[in-house]
PDB file of C-alpha atoms in Angstrom:
ATOM      1  CA  SER K 275     114.819  91.857 150.240  1.00 73.00           C
ATOM      2  CA  GLY K 276     116.481  91.993 147.418  1.00 79.00           C
ATOM      3  CA  ILE K 277     116.971  87.810 147.216  1.00 82.00           C
ATOM      4  CA  PRO K 278     113.403  86.929 145.266  1.00 84.00           C
ATOM      5  CA  GLU K 279     113.090  89.910 143.000  1.00 85.00           C
ATOM      6  CA  MET K 280     116.579  88.233 141.613  1.00 84.00           C
ATOM      7  CA  LYS K 281     115.404  85.165 142.004  1.00 84.00           C
ATOM      8  CA  SER K 282     112.429  86.331 139.267  1.00 84.00           C
ATOM      9  CA  LEU K 283     114.880  88.145 137.253  1.00 85.00           C
ATOM     10  CA  LEU K 284     116.793  85.432 136.969  1.00 82.00           C
ATOM     11  CA  SER K 285     114.381  83.057 136.391  1.00 80.00           C
ATOM     12  CA  GLY K 286     113.634  85.727 133.550  1.00 79.00           C
ATOM     13  CA  THR K 287     111.483  87.637 134.518  1.00 83.00           C
ATOM     14  CA  SER K 288     111.782  91.087 133.108  1.00 81.00           C
ATOM     15  CA  VAL K 289     111.054  93.622 136.505  1.00 82.00           C
ATOM     16  CA  HIS K 290     111.459  97.494 134.747  1.00 84.00           C
ATOM     17  CA  ASP K 291     113.975  99.253 136.713  1.00 87.00           C
ATOM     18  CA  TYR K 292     114.582  96.897 138.774  1.00 90.00           C
ATOM     19  CA  LEU K 293     118.309  97.399 138.790  1.00 91.00           C
ATOM     20  CA  SER K 294     118.860 101.074 137.665  1.00 91.00           C
ATOM     21  CA  LEU K 295     120.989 103.687 138.619  1.00 93.00           C
ATOM     22  CA  ARG K 296     118.489 105.434 140.739  1.00 94.00           C
ATOM     23  CA  THR K 297     117.092 102.382 142.816  1.00 92.00           C
ATOM     24  CA  PHE K 298     121.430 101.486 143.693  1.00 94.00           C
ATOM     25  CA  VAL K 299     120.810 105.330 144.928  1.00 95.00           C
ATOM     26  CA  ALA K 300     117.994 104.708 147.048  1.00 93.00           C
ATOM     27  CA  LYS K 301     119.255 101.864 148.182  1.00 91.00           C
ATOM     28  CA  VAL K 302     122.626 102.552 149.739  1.00 91.00           C
ATOM     29  CA  PHE K 303     120.849 105.885 151.807  1.00 93.00           C
ATOM     30  CA  GLY K 304     118.118 103.786 152.756  1.00 91.00           C
ATOM     31  CA  LEU K 305     120.191 100.773 153.733  1.00 88.00           C
ATOM     32  CA  VAL K 306     122.267 103.484 155.706  1.00 87.00           C
ATOM     33  CA  ALA K 307     119.851 104.777 156.954  1.00 91.00           C
ATOM     34  CA  ALA K 308     117.923 102.071 158.656  1.00 88.00           C
ATOM     35  CA  ILE K 309     121.223 100.329 159.799  1.00 83.00           C
ATOM     36  CA  VAL K 310     122.720 104.070 161.216  1.00 86.00           C
ATOM     37  CA  SER K 311     119.042 103.777 163.078  1.00 90.00           C
ATOM     38  CA  GLY K 312     118.895 101.076 164.946  1.00 87.00           C
ATOM     39  CA  LEU K 313     116.372  99.197 162.867  1.00 87.00           C
ATOM     40  CA  SER K 314     117.213  95.563 162.276  1.00 84.00           C
ATOM     41  CA  ILE K 315     117.701  94.474 158.966  1.00 83.00           C
ATOM     42  CA  GLY K 316     119.673  91.698 157.748  1.00 83.00           C
ATOM     43  CA  ARG K 317     122.307  92.229 155.446  1.00 81.00           C
ATOM     44  CA  GLU K 318     122.688  89.058 152.676  1.00 85.00           C
ATOM     45  CA  GLY K 319     118.654  90.715 150.556  1.00 87.00           C
ATOM     46  CA  PRO K 320     120.313  93.889 150.350  1.00 90.00           C
ATOM     47  CA  PHE K 321     123.631  93.344 149.515  1.00 89.00           C
ATOM     48  CA  VAL K 322     122.545  90.659 147.256  1.00 89.00           C
ATOM     49  CA  HIS K 323     121.069  93.183 145.633  1.00 91.00           C
ATOM     50  CA  LEU K 324     123.267  96.509 145.673  1.00 92.00           C
ATOM     51  CA  ALA K 325     125.776  94.420 143.311  1.00 91.00           C
ATOM     52  CA  SER K 326     123.346  93.123 141.327  1.00 92.00           C
ATOM     53  CA  CYS K 327     122.670  96.989 140.596  1.00 94.00           C
ATOM     54  CA  ILE K 328     126.022  97.457 140.288  1.00 93.00           C
ATOM     55  CA  ALA K 329     126.564  94.608 137.325  1.00 92.00           C
ATOM     56  CA  HIS K 330     123.507  95.606 136.248  1.00 92.00           C
ATOM     57  CA  ASN K 331     125.222  98.590 135.161  1.00 93.00           C
ATOM     58  CA  LEU K 332     128.606  98.108 134.759  1.00 92.00           C
ATOM     59  CA  LEU K 333     127.129  95.752 131.505  1.00 92.00           C
ATOM     60  CA  ARG K 334     125.438  99.082 130.400  1.00 91.00           C
ATOM     61  CA  LEU K 335     129.108 100.784 130.093  1.00 93.00           C
ATOM     62  CA  PRO K 336     130.745  99.944 126.660  1.00 93.00           C
ATOM     63  CA  ILE K 337     133.637  97.651 127.763  1.00 93.00           C
ATOM     64  CA  PHE K 338     131.202  95.206 129.027  1.00 90.00           C
ATOM     65  CA  ALA K 339     128.651  96.382 126.154  1.00 88.00           C
ATOM     66  CA  ARG K 340     128.606  92.021 124.271  1.00 89.00           C
ATOM     67  CA  LEU K 341     127.945  90.821 127.574  1.00 87.00           C
ATOM     68  CA  GLY K 342     125.250  92.825 127.740  1.00 86.00           C
ATOM     69  CA  ARG K 343     123.988  92.775 124.688  1.00 90.00           C
ATOM     70  CA  ASN K 344     123.303  88.442 125.524  1.00 90.00           C
ATOM     71  CA  PRO K 345     120.240  87.315 127.494  1.00 87.00           C
ATOM     72  CA  ALA K 346     122.255  84.191 128.451  1.00 84.00           C
ATOM     73  CA  LEU K 347     126.250  86.100 129.822  1.00 86.00           C
ATOM     74  CA  ARG K 348     124.227  89.117 131.427  1.00 88.00           C
ATOM     75  CA  ARG K 349     122.394  85.864 133.756  1.00 86.00           C
ATOM     76  CA  GLN K 350     125.270  84.877 134.127  1.00 85.00           C
ATOM     77  CA  MET K 351     127.507  87.921 135.590  1.00 87.00           C
ATOM     78  CA  LEU K 352     123.887  88.626 137.716  1.00 88.00           C
ATOM     79  CA  ALA K 353     124.560  85.339 138.844  1.00 86.00           C
ATOM     80  CA  ALA K 354     128.203  86.009 139.376  1.00 87.00           C
ATOM     81  CA  ALA K 355     127.339  89.538 141.838  1.00 89.00           C
ATOM     82  CA  VAL K 356     124.398  87.215 143.811  1.00 88.00           C
ATOM     83  CA  ALA K 357     127.283  85.461 145.214  1.00 87.00           C
ATOM     84  CA  ALA K 358     129.478  88.545 144.997  1.00 88.00           C
ATOM     85  CA  GLY K 359     126.650  90.146 147.246  1.00 87.00           C
ATOM     86  CA  VAL K 360     126.101  87.339 149.326  1.00 86.00           C
ATOM     87  CA  THR K 361     130.471  87.168 149.918  1.00 86.00           C
ATOM     88  CA  MET K 362     130.736  90.878 150.432  1.00 84.00           C
ATOM     89  CA  ALA K 363     127.143  90.801 153.604  1.00 83.00           C
ATOM     90  CA  LEU K 364     129.094  88.102 155.398  1.00 82.00           C
ATOM     91  CA  GLY K 365     132.937  87.288 154.286  1.00 80.00           C
ATOM     92  CA  THR K 366     131.908  84.162 153.109  1.00 84.00           C
ATOM     93  CA  PRO K 367     132.945  83.412 149.629  1.00 85.00           C
ATOM     94  CA  ILE K 368     132.343  79.214 149.144  1.00 87.00           C
ATOM     95  CA  GLY K 369     128.862  80.045 150.865  1.00 85.00           C
ATOM     96  CA  GLY K 370     128.668  82.945 148.397  1.00 84.00           C
ATOM     97  CA  VAL K 371     129.051  80.528 144.794  1.00 85.00           C
ATOM     98  CA  LEU K 372     126.606  77.871 146.940  1.00 84.00           C
ATOM     99  CA  PHE K 373     124.212  80.645 147.743  1.00 83.00           C
ATOM    100  CA  SER K 374     124.242  82.305 143.552  1.00 81.00           C
ATOM    101  CA  ILE K 375     123.820  77.808 142.668  1.00 81.00           C
ATOM    102  CA  GLU K 376     121.556  77.714 144.981  1.00 80.00           C
ATOM    103  CA  VAL K 377     119.208  80.937 143.219  1.00 76.00           C
ATOM    104  CA  THR K 378     119.834  79.990 140.621  1.00 70.00           C
ATOM    105  CA  ALA K 379     119.460  76.209 140.616  1.00 67.00           C
ATOM    106  CA  THR K 380     116.997  75.834 137.570  1.00 68.00           C
ATOM    107  CA  PHE K 381     119.906  76.037 134.749  1.00 65.00           C
ATOM    108  CA  PHE K 382     122.387  77.063 137.641  1.00 66.00           C
ATOM    109  CA  LEU K 383     125.666  76.433 134.394  1.00 71.00           C
ATOM    110  CA  VAL K 384     128.377  74.417 135.482  1.00 73.00           C
ATOM    111  CA  SER K 385     130.741  77.190 133.357  1.00 74.00           C
ATOM    112  CA  ASN K 386     128.780  79.742 135.472  1.00 78.00           C
ATOM    113  CA  LEU K 387     131.081  78.811 138.622  1.00 82.00           C
ATOM    114  CA  TRP K 388     134.442  79.865 137.739  1.00 83.00           C
ATOM    115  CA  LYS K 389     133.328  83.328 136.674  1.00 83.00           C
ATOM    116  CA  ALA K 390     131.355  82.706 140.711  1.00 84.00           C
ATOM    117  CA  PHE K 391     134.658  82.603 141.940  1.00 87.00           C
ATOM    118  CA  PHE K 392     136.961  84.639 140.830  1.00 88.00           C
ATOM    119  CA  ALA K 393     133.485  87.386 141.315  1.00 85.00           C
ATOM    120  CA  VAL K 394     134.296  86.169 145.597  1.00 87.00           C
ATOM    121  CA  ALA K 395     137.853  86.089 145.218  1.00 89.00           C
ATOM    122  CA  TRP K 396     138.143  90.362 144.215  1.00 87.00           C
ATOM    123  CA  CYS K 397     134.536  90.514 146.518  1.00 83.00           C
ATOM    124  CA  MET K 398     137.137  89.208 149.798  1.00 85.00           C
ATOM    125  CA  LEU K 399     140.206  91.052 148.791  1.00 86.00           C
ATOM    126  CA  ALA K 400     137.772  94.058 149.097  1.00 81.00           C
ATOM    127  CA  TRP K 401     135.586  93.008 151.755  1.00 76.00           C
ATOM    128  CA  ARG K 402     139.380  92.170 153.700  1.00 80.00           C
ATOM    129  CA  SER K 403     141.217  95.752 152.743  1.00 80.00           C
ATOM    130  CA  PHE K 404     137.754  98.013 153.714  1.00 73.00           C
ATOM    131  CA  HIS K 405     137.976  95.744 157.575  1.00 71.00           C
ATOM    132  CA  THR K 406     142.015  95.329 157.959  1.00 72.00           C
ATOM    133  CA  LEU K 407     141.858  99.906 157.187  1.00 68.00           C
ATOM    134  CA  GLY K 408     138.867  99.635 159.243  1.00 63.00           C
ATOM    135  CA  THR K 409     136.592 102.159 157.357  1.00 56.00           C
ATOM    136  CA  VAL K 410     132.925  99.912 157.189  1.00 54.00           C
ATOM    137  CA  GLY K 411     132.696  99.737 160.941  1.00 52.00           C
ATOM    138  CA  LEU K 412     129.282 100.863 160.209  1.00 50.00           C
ATOM    139  CA  PHE K 413     128.715  97.352 158.331  1.00 52.00           C
ATOM    140  CA  ASP K 414     130.185  94.871 161.366  1.00 52.00           C
TER     141      ASP K 414
END
């Protein structure tokens, strides 16, 4: 899935290599193989995990290194990634932000709300453009 693990990560637990690039690649191939084979799997959990992996690996880049070094900002970016993952899975930006608040209910910062809305706005733009072009018919 990805959602219980993200809840534990956002609450402060450290899980080694859960958000690594290697895990991301394995999750993408596993998700595509499961969907192509016709397995009945949910989209929300894997997309939350994939978005969190992308955010984690972006925080390693030099341009975002300041955000990655600060644990509080890192958690805020991962919470915004949770909202982005739900938005990409279901196409619901407000639902993504509300789900992010639900997942991080013990410590959600009001200042993180605009970051989540910014992330889901860009995800919704990408979601609409992919569906308009018809390039992601596999995930419909």
